[in-house]
Coordinates of C-alpha atoms (C1' of nucleotides) in Angstrom, one line a residue:
Chain S
X1 CA 28.7 -31.7 17.8
X2 CA 27.2 -35.1 18.6
X3 CA 27.8 -35.0 22.4
X4 CA 24.5 -35.5 24.0
X5 CA 25.6 -34.2 27.4
X6 CA 25.9 -30.5 26.6
X7 CA 23.0 -30.2 24.2
X8 CA 21.2 -26.9 25.0
X9 CA 17.9 -27.5 26.7
X10 CA 15.3 -25.6 24.7
X11 CA 11.9 -25.0 26.3
X12 CA 9.3 -27.4 25.1
X13 CA 7.5 -26.2 22.0
X14 CA 3.9 -25.0 21.9
X15 CA 1.2 -24.7 19.3
X16 CA 1.9 -21.0 18.5
X17 CA 5.6 -21.6 18.0
X18 CA 4.8 -24.5 15.7
X19 CA 2.3 -22.4 13.8
X20 CA 4.7 -19.6 13.3
X21 CA 7.5 -22.0 12.3
X22 CA 5.2 -23.5 9.7
X23 CA 4.3 -20.0 8.4
X24 CA 7.9 -19.1 8.1
X25 CA 8.6 -22.3 6.2
X26 CA 5.9 -21.3 3.8
X27 CA 7.4 -17.9 3.3
X28 CA 5.2 -15.9 5.8
X29 CA 3.7 -13.9 3.0
X30 CA 7.1 -12.5 2.2
X31 CA 7.3 -10.7 5.5
X32 CA 9.4 -11.1 8.7
X33 CA 7.5 -12.3 11.7
X34 CA 5.8 -9.2 13.2
X35 CA 4.0 -9.4 16.5
X36 CA 2.7 -6.8 18.9
X37 CA 1.9 -6.3 22.5
X38 CA -1.1 -4.0 22.7
X39 CA -2.1 -3.1 26.3
X40 CA -4.8 -0.5 27.0
X41 CA -3.1 2.1 29.1
X42 CA -5.7 2.0 31.9
X43 CA -3.8 0.2 34.6
X44 CA -0.5 -1.3 35.6
X45 CA 0.9 -4.4 33.9
X46 CA 0.9 -7.6 36.0
X47 CA 2.5 -11.0 35.7
X48 CA -0.3 -12.2 33.4
X49 CA 0.8 -9.5 31.0
X50 CA 4.3 -10.8 31.4
X51 CA 3.2 -14.1 29.8
X52 CA 1.8 -12.2 26.8
X53 CA 4.9 -9.9 26.6
X54 CA 7.3 -12.9 26.7
X55 CA 5.3 -14.6 24.0
X56 CA 4.9 -11.6 21.7
X57 CA 8.5 -10.4 22.0
X58 CA 9.9 -13.9 22.4
X59 CA 8.4 -15.2 19.1
X60 CA 9.6 -12.1 17.2
X61 CA 13.1 -12.6 18.5
X62 CA 13.2 -16.3 18.0
X63 CA 12.1 -15.9 14.3
X64 CA 14.2 -12.9 13.6
X65 CA 11.3 -10.5 13.3
X66 CA 10.1 -7.6 15.4
X67 CA 7.5 -6.9 18.1
X68 CA 5.6 -3.6 18.4
X69 CA 4.6 -2.0 21.6
X70 CA 1.2 -0.4 21.0
X71 CA -1.1 1.5 23.3
X72 CA -4.6 0.3 22.6
X73 CA -6.2 3.6 23.6
X74 CA -9.5 3.7 21.9
X75 CA -11.5 4.3 25.1
X76 CA -10.2 7.6 26.5
X77 CA -12.4 7.4 29.6
X78 CA -10.0 5.3 31.6
X79 CA -6.7 5.9 30.0
X80 CA -3.8 8.1 30.9
X81 CA -0.1 9.0 30.2
X82 CA 0.8 7.8 33.7
X83 CA -0.1 4.3 32.6
X84 CA 1.7 4.6 29.3
X85 CA 4.9 5.5 31.1
X86 CA 4.5 2.6 33.5
X87 CA 3.9 0.2 30.7
X88 CA 7.1 1.2 28.9
X89 CA 9.1 1.0 32.1
X90 CA 7.8 -2.4 32.9
X91 CA 8.3 -3.9 29.5
X92 CA 11.8 -2.6 29.4
X93 CA 12.5 -3.8 32.9
X94 CA 11.4 -7.3 31.8
X95 CA 14.2 -7.1 29.3
X96 CA 12.4 -6.5 26.0
X97 CA 13.1 -3.8 23.4
X98 CA 10.6 -2.6 20.8
X99 CA 13.2 -0.5 19.0
X100 CA 11.5 2.2 16.9
X101 CA 8.2 0.4 17.0
X102 CA 6.2 2.2 19.6
X103 CA 2.7 3.2 18.6
X104 CA -0.6 4.6 19.7
X105 CA -4.0 3.5 18.3
X106 CA -5.0 7.1 18.6
X107 CA -2.5 8.1 15.9
X108 CA -4.6 6.0 13.5
X109 CA -7.9 7.7 14.2
X110 CA -7.9 9.6 10.9
X111 CA -7.1 6.5 8.9
X112 CA -9.7 4.5 10.7
X113 CA -12.2 7.1 10.0
X114 CA -11.4 6.9 6.3
X115 CA -11.8 3.1 6.3
X116 CA -15.2 3.5 8.0
X117 CA -16.3 6.0 5.3
X118 CA -15.2 3.5 2.7
X119 CA -17.3 0.8 4.4
X120 CA -20.3 3.1 4.4
X121 CA -19.9 3.9 0.7
X122 CA -19.8 0.2 -0.2
X123 CA -22.9 -0.5 1.9
X124 CA -21.0 -2.4 4.6
X125 CA -21.8 0.0 7.4
X126 CA -24.6 2.3 8.4
X127 CA -25.5 4.9 11.0
X128 CA -28.0 3.5 13.4
X129 CA -30.3 5.5 15.6
X130 CA -31.6 2.8 17.8
X131 CA -31.2 3.4 21.5
X132 CA -29.1 1.0 23.5
X133 CA -32.3 -0.3 25.1
X134 CA -33.9 -0.8 21.7
X135 CA -30.9 -2.6 20.4
X136 CA -31.0 -5.2 23.2
X137 CA -34.4 -6.1 21.7
X138 CA -33.1 -6.2 18.1
X139 CA -29.9 -8.0 18.9
X140 CA -31.7 -11.1 20.0
X141 CA -30.2 -13.7 22.3
X142 CA -27.6 -16.4 21.5
X143 CA -30.3 -19.1 21.0
X144 CA -32.5 -16.9 18.7
X145 CA -31.6 -14.7 15.8
X146 CA -31.9 -10.9 16.0
X147 CA -33.8 -8.7 13.7
X148 CA -32.6 -6.0 11.4
X149 CA -32.4 -2.4 12.5
X150 CA -34.8 -0.1 10.6
X151 CA -31.8 2.0 9.7
X152 CA -29.9 -0.9 8.2
X153 CA -30.8 -0.1 4.6
X154 CA -30.6 3.7 4.6
X155 CA -28.7 5.0 1.6
X156 CA -25.0 5.2 2.0
X157 CA -25.0 8.9 1.3
X158 CA -27.3 9.5 4.2
X159 CA -25.1 7.4 6.5
X160 CA -22.0 9.2 5.2
X161 CA -23.6 12.6 6.0
X162 CA -24.7 11.5 9.5
X163 CA -21.3 9.9 10.2
X164 CA -19.6 13.2 9.3
X165 CA -22.0 15.1 11.5
X166 CA -21.4 12.6 14.3
X167 CA -17.7 13.5 14.1
X168 CA -18.6 17.2 13.9
X169 CA -20.3 16.9 17.3
X170 CA -23.9 17.5 16.1
X171 CA -25.4 14.7 18.2
X172 CA -25.3 13.9 21.9
X173 CA -23.3 11.1 23.3
X174 CA -24.8 7.7 22.6
X175 CA -27.6 9.0 20.4
X176 CA -26.2 7.5 17.2
X177 CA -23.6 4.9 16.3
X178 CA -22.0 3.4 13.2
X179 CA -22.7 -0.3 12.7
X180 CA -21.2 -2.9 10.4
X181 CA -23.8 -4.6 8.2
X182 CA -23.0 -8.2 8.7
X183 CA -25.6 -10.9 9.8
X184 CA -28.4 -10.4 12.3
X185 CA -29.1 -14.1 12.3
X186 CA -25.5 -15.2 13.0
X187 CA -25.1 -17.6 16.0
X188 CA -22.1 -15.5 16.8
X189 CA -23.5 -12.4 18.6
X190 CA -20.4 -10.4 17.6
X191 CA -21.4 -10.7 13.9
X192 CA -24.9 -9.2 14.5
X193 CA -24.2 -5.7 13.2
X194 CA -21.6 -4.7 15.7
X195 CA -20.9 -1.1 16.7
X196 CA -17.9 0.3 14.9
X197 CA -18.0 3.9 16.3
X198 CA -19.7 5.5 19.3
X199 CA -20.2 9.1 20.2
X200 CA -18.3 9.9 23.4
X201 CA -17.3 13.3 24.6
X202 CA -14.2 12.3 26.5
X203 CA -10.9 14.0 26.7
X204 CA -8.2 11.8 25.2
X205 CA -4.8 12.0 26.8
X206 CA -3.2 12.2 23.3
X207 CA -5.8 13.7 20.9
X208 CA -7.4 15.9 23.5
X209 CA -10.9 17.0 22.3
X210 CA -10.1 16.6 18.6
X211 CA -12.5 13.7 18.5
X212 CA -15.9 13.0 20.0
X213 CA -16.4 9.7 18.2
X214 CA -14.1 6.7 19.0
X215 CA -13.7 3.4 17.2
X216 CA -14.5 0.2 19.1
X217 CA -11.9 -2.4 19.8
X218 CA -13.3 -4.9 17.3
X219 CA -12.9 -2.4 14.5
X220 CA -9.7 -0.7 15.6
X221 CA -7.6 -3.7 16.5
X222 CA -7.5 -5.5 13.1
X223 CA -6.9 -2.1 11.4
X224 CA -4.0 -1.4 13.7
X225 CA -2.5 -4.8 13.0
X226 CA -3.0 -4.3 9.3
X227 CA -1.5 -0.8 9.3
X228 CA 1.6 -2.0 11.1
X229 CA 2.1 -5.1 9.0
X230 CA 1.6 -7.4 11.9
X231 CA 1.6 -11.0 10.8
X232 CA 0.8 -12.8 14.0
X233 CA -1.7 -11.1 16.3
X234 CA -1.6 -13.1 19.6
X235 CA -4.3 -12.6 22.2
X236 CA -6.1 -14.3 25.0
X237 CA -8.9 -16.8 24.8
X238 CA -11.8 -14.5 25.5
X239 CA -11.3 -12.9 22.0
X240 CA -11.8 -16.3 20.3
X241 CA -15.4 -15.5 19.4
X242 CA -14.3 -12.1 18.1
X243 CA -12.0 -13.7 15.5
X244 CA -14.7 -13.9 12.7
X245 CA -15.2 -10.2 13.1
X246 CA -11.5 -9.5 13.1
X247 CA -11.3 -11.4 9.8
X248 CA -14.4 -9.6 8.5
X249 CA -12.7 -6.2 9.0
X250 CA -9.5 -7.5 7.4
X251 CA -11.5 -8.7 4.5
X252 CA -12.8 -5.2 3.9
X253 CA -9.3 -3.9 3.3
X254 CA -7.7 -3.6 -0.1
X255 CA -4.0 -3.9 -1.1
X256 CA -2.9 -5.4 2.2
X257 CA 0.9 -6.1 2.2
X258 CA 0.3 -8.8 4.7
X259 CA -2.8 -10.4 6.1
X260 CA -2.7 -10.4 9.9
X261 CA -4.0 -13.5 11.7
X262 CA -5.3 -13.7 15.2
X263 CA -4.4 -16.6 17.4
X264 CA -5.6 -17.1 21.0
X265 CA -4.0 -18.7 24.0
X266 CA -5.0 -19.1 27.7
X267 CA -4.3 -16.2 30.1
X268 CA -2.3 -16.9 33.2
X269 CA -4.0 -17.6 36.5
X270 CA -1.8 -17.8 39.5
X271 CA -2.8 -19.3 42.8
X272 CA -3.2 -17.1 45.9
X273 CA -3.6 -13.9 44.0
X274 CA -6.0 -12.1 41.7
X275 CA -5.2 -10.9 38.2
X276 CA -8.0 -8.7 37.0
X277 CA -7.3 -5.0 36.7
X278 CA -10.6 -4.2 38.3
X279 CA -9.8 -6.2 41.4
X280 CA -6.2 -5.0 41.6
X281 CA -7.6 -1.4 41.4
X282 CA -10.0 -2.2 44.1
X283 CA -7.2 -3.3 46.4
X284 CA -5.4 -0.1 45.8
X285 CA -8.5 2.1 46.2
X286 CA -9.7 0.5 49.4
X287 CA -6.1 0.7 50.8
X288 CA -5.8 -3.0 51.3
X289 CA -2.3 -2.5 49.8
X290 CA -0.1 0.5 49.7
X291 CA -0.4 1.0 46.0
X292 CA 0.1 -0.6 42.6
X293 CA 3.7 -1.3 43.6
X294 CA 2.9 -2.8 46.9
X295 CA 5.3 -5.8 47.1
X296 CA 2.4 -8.2 47.6
X297 CA 0.8 -7.2 44.3
X298 CA 1.2 -9.4 41.2
X299 CA 1.9 -6.2 39.2
X300 CA 5.3 -6.0 37.6
X301 CA 6.1 -2.9 39.6
X302 CA 5.0 -4.8 42.8
X303 CA 7.2 -7.8 41.9
X304 CA 10.1 -5.5 41.2
X305 CA 9.7 -3.8 44.5
X306 CA 9.4 -7.2 46.1
X307 CA 12.9 -8.0 44.8
X308 CA 11.9 -10.4 42.0
X309 CA 14.5 -10.4 39.3
X310 CA 13.2 -10.0 35.7
X311 CA 15.1 -13.1 34.6
X312 CA 13.0 -15.1 37.1
X313 CA 9.8 -13.9 35.5
X314 CA 11.1 -14.7 32.1
X315 CA 12.1 -18.2 33.2
X316 CA 8.7 -18.6 34.8
X317 CA 7.0 -17.6 31.5
X318 CA 9.1 -20.2 29.6
X319 CA 8.2 -22.8 32.2
X320 CA 4.4 -22.4 32.2
X321 CA 4.1 -23.0 28.5
X322 CA 1.3 -21.8 26.1
X323 CA -1.9 -23.7 25.6
X324 CA -5.6 -23.1 25.2
X325 CA -6.4 -24.7 28.6
X326 CA -7.7 -22.5 31.4
X327 CA -5.2 -23.6 34.1
X328 CA -4.3 -22.4 37.6
X329 CA -0.5 -22.2 38.0
X330 CA 0.9 -22.9 41.4
X331 CA 2.6 -19.8 42.8
X332 CA 5.2 -22.3 44.1
X333 CA 6.6 -22.5 40.6
X334 CA 7.1 -18.8 40.5
X335 CA 8.9 -18.9 43.8
X336 CA 11.1 -21.7 42.5
X337 CA 12.1 -19.6 39.5
X338 CA 12.9 -16.7 41.8
X339 CA 15.0 -18.8 44.2
X340 CA 16.7 -20.3 41.2
X341 CA 18.0 -17.0 40.0
X342 CA 18.7 -15.5 43.4
X343 CA 20.6 -18.5 44.6
X344 CA 23.1 -17.9 41.8
X345 CA 23.2 -14.1 42.0
X346 CA 22.4 -12.8 45.5
X347 CA 25.3 -12.1 47.9
X348 CA 25.1 -13.9 51.2
X349 CA 24.8 -11.8 54.3
X350 CA 24.0 -12.5 58.0
X351 CA 21.1 -11.0 59.8
X352 CA 19.5 -12.0 63.1
X353 CA 15.8 -11.5 63.3
X354 CA 15.1 -12.5 66.9
X355 CA 18.3 -12.1 68.9
X356 CA 19.7 -14.1 71.8
X357 CA 22.9 -12.7 73.3
X358 CA 25.9 -15.0 73.5
X359 CA 28.9 -14.3 75.7
X360 CA 32.1 -16.1 74.9
X361 CA 34.2 -17.2 77.9
X362 CA 37.6 -17.6 76.2
X363 CA 37.7 -14.1 74.8
X364 CA 41.5 -14.0 74.5
X365 CA 41.4 -16.8 71.9
X366 CA 39.2 -14.8 69.5
X367 CA 40.2 -13.2 66.2
X368 CA 39.0 -9.7 65.7
X369 CA 37.4 -10.5 62.4
X370 CA 36.5 -13.4 60.2
X371 CA 36.6 -13.8 56.4
X372 CA 33.3 -14.7 54.8
X373 CA 32.6 -15.9 51.3
X374 CA 30.0 -13.7 49.5
X375 CA 28.4 -16.4 47.4
X376 CA 29.4 -20.1 47.5
X377 CA 27.6 -20.5 44.1
X378 CA 29.7 -17.8 42.5
X379 CA 33.5 -17.7 43.4
X380 CA 33.9 -14.5 41.5
X381 CA 31.7 -12.7 44.1
X382 CA 34.7 -12.7 46.5
X383 CA 34.7 -12.4 50.2
X384 CA 34.4 -9.8 53.0
X385 CA 35.5 -9.3 56.6
X386 CA 33.0 -9.4 59.5
X387 CA 34.0 -8.1 62.9
X388 CA 34.2 -10.8 65.5
X389 CA 34.4 -10.7 69.3
X390 CA 33.2 -12.1 72.7
X391 CA 29.7 -10.7 72.4
X392 CA 27.5 -12.1 69.7
X393 CA 23.8 -12.3 68.8
X394 CA 22.3 -15.5 67.5
X395 CA 18.8 -16.5 66.6
X396 CA 16.6 -17.4 69.5
X397 CA 15.3 -20.3 67.5
X398 CA 18.8 -21.7 67.2
X399 CA 19.1 -22.5 70.9
X400 CA 16.9 -24.8 73.0
X401 CA 17.4 -25.8 76.6
X402 CA 15.7 -29.1 76.1
X403 CA 16.0 -29.9 72.4
X404 CA 13.7 -32.3 70.6
X405 CA 15.2 -35.2 68.7
X406 CA 17.1 -34.4 65.5
X407 CA 17.6 -30.8 66.7
X408 CA 21.0 -29.9 65.2
X409 CA 21.5 -26.5 66.8
X410 CA 22.7 -25.2 70.1
X411 CA 21.7 -26.6 73.5
X412 CA 23.5 -26.9 76.9
X413 CA 26.6 -29.0 76.6
X414 CA 26.3 -29.3 72.8
X415 CA 28.3 -27.6 70.0
X416 CA 27.5 -26.0 66.7
X417 CA 29.4 -24.4 63.9
X418 CA 28.9 -20.7 63.7
X419 CA 29.0 -19.6 60.1
X420 CA 32.5 -18.6 58.9
X421 CA 33.8 -18.4 62.5
X422 CA 34.5 -21.7 64.1
X423 CA 32.5 -23.4 66.8
X424 CA 30.5 -22.6 69.9
X425 CA 29.8 -25.0 72.8
X426 CA 27.1 -23.9 75.2
X427 CA 28.4 -23.8 78.8
X428 CA 25.6 -21.9 80.6
X429 CA 22.3 -20.1 80.4
X430 CA 21.2 -16.8 82.0
X431 CA 17.6 -16.2 83.0
X432 CA 15.7 -13.2 84.5
X433 CA 13.5 -13.3 87.6
X434 CA 10.7 -14.8 85.7
X435 CA 12.8 -17.6 84.4
X436 CA 12.9 -16.3 80.9
X437 CA 16.0 -16.9 78.9
X438 CA 18.2 -13.7 78.6
X439 CA 21.4 -15.1 77.2
X440 CA 23.9 -17.9 77.1
X441 CA 27.6 -18.4 77.6
X442 CA 29.7 -20.4 75.3
X443 CA 33.2 -21.6 74.7
X444 CA 34.7 -20.9 71.3
X445 CA 36.8 -23.1 69.2
X446 CA 38.5 -22.3 65.9
X447 CA 37.5 -23.8 62.5
X448 CA 40.7 -25.9 62.7
X449 CA 39.3 -27.8 65.6
X450 CA 37.2 -29.6 63.1
X451 CA 34.5 -30.6 65.5
X452 CA 31.9 -33.1 64.3
X453 CA 28.7 -31.1 64.4
X454 CA 25.5 -31.4 62.4
X455 CA 24.4 -27.8 62.5
X456 CA 25.7 -24.4 61.4
X457 CA 24.0 -21.3 62.7
X458 CA 24.3 -17.6 61.7
X459 CA 25.3 -14.7 64.0
X460 CA 26.1 -11.0 64.1
X461 CA 28.4 -9.0 66.4
X462 CA 26.5 -7.8 69.5
X463 CA 26.9 -4.2 68.4
X464 CA 25.1 -4.9 65.1
X465 CA 22.6 -2.2 64.1
X466 CA 18.9 -3.1 63.8
X467 CA 17.1 -2.3 60.5
X468 CA 13.5 -2.5 59.4
X469 CA 12.5 -5.6 57.6
X470 CA 9.1 -6.3 56.0
X471 CA 8.1 -9.9 55.9
X472 CA 5.8 -10.5 53.0
X473 CA 3.6 -13.5 52.5
X474 CA 0.9 -14.4 50.0
X475 CA -1.8 -11.8 49.8
X476 CA -4.7 -14.3 50.0
X477 CA -5.3 -17.3 52.2
X478 CA -7.0 -19.4 49.4
X479 CA -5.8 -20.6 46.0
X480 CA -8.6 -18.9 44.1
X481 CA -9.8 -15.8 45.9
X482 CA -12.2 -14.9 43.2
X483 CA -13.7 -18.3 42.7
X484 CA -16.2 -18.2 45.6
X485 CA -19.8 -17.7 44.6
X486 CA -21.1 -15.7 47.6
X487 CA -18.0 -14.3 49.2
X488 CA -16.1 -11.3 47.9
X489 CA -12.4 -11.9 47.0
X490 CA -11.4 -9.4 49.7
X491 CA -12.8 -11.7 52.3
X492 CA -9.9 -14.0 51.7
X493 CA -7.2 -11.4 52.3
X494 CA -4.4 -12.8 54.4
X495 CA -4.1 -10.7 57.6
X496 CA -0.5 -11.8 57.9
X497 CA 0.5 -10.9 54.4
X498 CA 2.9 -8.3 55.8
X499 CA 4.7 -8.2 59.1
X500 CA 7.1 -5.4 60.1
X501 CA 10.0 -6.6 62.1
X502 CA 13.6 -5.6 62.7
X503 CA 16.8 -7.5 62.1
X504 CA 20.3 -7.0 63.5
X505 CA 22.6 -6.9 60.5
X506 CA 26.3 -7.3 59.8
X507 CA 28.0 -4.0 58.7
X508 CA 28.0 -4.9 55.0
X509 CA 24.2 -4.8 55.0
X510 CA 24.2 -1.1 55.9
X511 CA 26.0 -0.3 52.7
X512 CA 23.5 -1.7 50.2
X513 CA 21.9 0.5 47.5
X514 CA 18.1 0.6 47.0
X515 CA 17.1 -2.3 44.8
X516 CA 20.1 -4.5 45.9
X517 CA 19.2 -8.1 46.4
X518 CA 20.8 -10.3 49.1
X519 CA 20.3 -13.5 50.9
X520 CA 20.1 -13.4 54.6
X521 CA 21.7 -16.8 55.3
X522 CA 19.3 -19.5 56.4
X523 CA 16.4 -17.0 56.4
X524 CA 15.5 -15.8 52.9
X525 CA 16.1 -13.5 50.0
X526 CA 15.7 -9.8 50.7
X527 CA 15.8 -6.6 48.7
X528 CA 16.6 -3.1 49.9
X529 CA 13.3 -1.2 49.4
X530 CA 13.6 1.2 46.5
X531 CA 11.3 3.8 48.1
X532 CA 12.1 3.8 51.8
X533 CA 15.8 2.9 52.1
X534 CA 18.1 5.8 53.0
X535 CA 21.8 6.0 52.8
X536 CA 23.2 3.8 55.6
X537 CA 19.6 3.0 56.8
X538 CA 18.2 0.4 54.5
X539 CA 14.7 -1.1 54.7
X540 CA 14.5 -4.7 53.6
X541 CA 11.6 -6.4 51.9
X542 CA 11.6 -10.2 52.0
X543 CA 11.3 -11.4 48.5
X544 CA 10.9 -15.1 49.3
X545 CA 12.0 -17.4 52.2
X546 CA 14.6 -20.1 51.8
X547 CA 13.2 -23.6 51.6
X548 CA 13.2 -24.9 55.2
X549 CA 12.9 -28.6 55.6
X550 CA 13.5 -28.5 59.3
X551 CA 10.6 -26.0 59.8
X552 CA 8.4 -28.4 57.8
X553 CA 9.5 -31.4 59.7
X554 CA 9.2 -29.9 63.2
X555 CA 5.8 -28.4 62.3
X556 CA 4.8 -31.9 61.2
X557 CA 5.9 -33.3 64.6
X558 CA 3.9 -30.7 66.4
X559 CA 0.6 -31.8 64.8
Chain P
rU1 C1' -31.5 -25.1 26.5
rG2 C1' -27.6 -21.5 20.3
rC3 C1' -22.4 -20.9 18.9
rC4 C1' -17.0 -21.2 20.0
rC5 C1' -13.0 -23.5 22.8
rG6 C1' -10.9 -27.0 26.1
rA7 C1' -9.8 -31.7 29.2
rU8 C1' -2.7 -36.0 30.2
rG9 C1' 0.0 -37.4 37.9
rG10 C1' -1.5 -32.8 43.4
rU11 C1' 0.1 -28.4 39.7
rG12 C1' 1.9 -26.7 34.9
rU13 C1' 3.2 -29.0 30.4
rA14 C1' 5.5 -32.7 26.3
rA15 C1' 4.5 -36.7 23.1
rU16 C1' 1.4 -34.4 15.8
rG17 C1' -1.1 -43.0 14.9
rG18 C1' 4.3 -46.6 17.4
rU19 C1' 8.2 -47.1 24.8
rA20 C1' 3.3 -41.6 28.3
rG21 C1' 8.5 -37.8 29.2
rC22 C1' 10.0 -33.1 31.7
rA23 C1' 9.5 -29.3 35.5
rC24 C1' 7.2 -27.8 40.2
rA25 C1' 5.3 -29.9 44.6
rA26 C1' 5.6 -34.2 47.9
rC27 C1' 8.5 -38.1 50.1
rA28 C1' 13.3 -40.8 50.9
rG29 C1' 18.6 -41.0 50.7
rA30 C1' 23.7 -39.0 49.6
rC31 C1' 26.6 -34.7 50.2
rU32 C1' 27.3 -30.0 52.5
rC33 C1' 30.6 -24.4 57.0
rU34 C1' 23.2 -22.2 55.0
rG35 C1' 18.2 -28.1 57.9
rG36 C1' 20.0 -23.6 51.6
rA37 C1' 22.2 -25.3 47.1
rU38 C1' 23.7 -29.8 44.5
rC39 C1' 23.1 -35.1 43.3
rU40 C1' 20.2 -39.8 43.4
rG41 C1' 15.8 -42.3 43.9
rU42 C1' 10.3 -43.0 44.9
rU43 C1' 5.0 -42.1 44.7
rU44 C1' 1.1 -40.3 41.6
rG45 C1' -1.6 -39.4 35.1
rU46 C1' -4.2 -39.9 29.3
rC47 C1' -12.6 -37.4 31.6
rU48 C1' -16.4 -41.5 30.2
rA49 C1' -18.5 -45.0 26.7
rG50 C1' -18.4 -46.8 22.0
rG51 C1' -15.8 -47.1 17.1
rU52 C1' -11.6 -47.1 13.2
rU53 C1' -6.6 -49.5 13.3
rC54 C1' -1.6 -54.5 13.7
rA55 C1' -1.3 -50.2 17.0
rA56 C1' -5.1 -44.5 19.9
rA57 C1' -3.4 -39.5 24.8
rU58 C1' -3.5 -38.6 19.5
rC59 C1' -8.4 -40.1 14.4
rC60 C1' -14.3 -40.6 14.5
rU61 C1' -19.2 -40.6 17.2
rA62 C1' -21.9 -39.7 21.6
rG63 C1' -21.8 -38.1 26.5
rU64 C1' -19.6 -35.7 31.0
rC65 C1' -17.2 -31.7 33.1
rG66 C1' -14.9 -26.8 32.7
rG67 C1' -14.2 -21.9 30.2
rG68 C1' -16.0 -18.1 26.8
rC69 C1' -19.8 -15.2 24.0
rA70 C1' -25.9 -11.4 24.5
rA71 C1' -20.9 -3.1 26.7
rC72 C1' -22.0 2.2 22.3
rC73 C1' -15.2 -1.9 27.5
rA74 C1' -10.6 -3.9 26.0

RNA sequence: UGCCCGAUGGUGUAAUGGUAGCACAACAGACUCUGGAUCUGUUUGUCUAGGUUCAAAUCCUAGUCGGGCAACCA
């Protein structure tokens, strides 16, 4: 109980956890903690959403409450069922469960309409006939108050009639709107008689053409939260100035079981990528990437296809914390979280990317196979047999005729350990007519020889099959692609963000299932592509490289 | 130049008036059948100026810098 060594390490707290904890201590209005994740189904979820998802679902779980998944679909123009399905898939993949609590804003349209009518009756809202151009004039600017709409004080009965006829489809799109009557002199623009409903003849993927008026976010969102008994409505910083309006809408409601409260936190910015739906859509539409699930995309489906385990994303979200500071998180932290999970879970396999043939002279001494451990980090992963023989393939980079200092690999007259299979001493080199290296000859010694060598290299049998591998790198060449004032973010696309190559792989690698994650020893973590892998013919995507201090050191020497 | 929010090592965060800590990154060493992993160590920080206080990253004032707000988007 009091041993300090094995105390569980809990993630550092943050202001939202502290706030909820305080609310719970005070009784939380007699309610369990209820949060919600409310994406608009107009695009695919990305790792920025993962931060919000882990917060919303994480707080609910931590405090024994619940979290709703809600489609915030009040603007049918850009929304579709395709996105709804992808969102459910991605949230589930991340490891969260909304239970019975899956909702659509569209299912509240009738109730919202009733609330709007109540507002009109009590003189809190009115139908405005000003055009959008005229309204720009009336609205004023942040530094100067606006002026009141000439329709502001029309009798409620008149507004009620007009509002009903708006719904009935008597007016063209954009000709009328319903406004809240708040304060045209407010320094907060959002309080200057904001639009509550607009006329928009747009087919809704759920309600079809039943409606031609749709509620605005600022009206709909607090109502949805209130209808569902949400206690803690967590959203990103750009909604901070909307909070007074959120509260105004809540104040108009009677007999609320719980009063929802909005709290804002900073959205995630990740280096070397972009996060806005608009820009991601642009990359897809201009074919800079193969689709939303291109393994270079920061979308959850892209990260999944890249081979990133959901646990790594959750660990990352715990690691980055929650604040109100607009930060730029180093993608190296994400990569660390990915390696951390994969190191413990990914089976080790051998694959040679750039082969150099090796012929072993003392062929008669060789075993016909070797036993290889599947994961040194996980004894329960067992071991496998790899065929062995006098003809092998090693990595070209693992041999140098005239090695630089501190080169621990093979060179003439020197020895290395070959993974799981004893030692090789280089006895000769073969070259073609141009003097290019075509192969080497070696003498083999068994593991029992216990040679003192500094390096271990990987290998495959010479009859290993080649498979396609896709080597992914960061999508952009600069930390903040969208921070440049004149240049477009697409100007910073990394031309080498994907390289197609082949690798000669040990037999076990031909048996993987799509989605299986492995480590190519000394190279990196790879996943069998979920789309393009066929039975016996896998295609591998590189998730992330292994750390390589030698590459770093030798690159440094070259400079 | 109106309103709102923010600022802690290179990066992300913790410290809620009382020893500035953790993680990533970087660097060094130990260990190792992955130049991986693991372990140990090192470097680097409270935006500025005043004030309150025995004591300030924390409270107050002013400034600087950064972000957000003027869709019938969310």
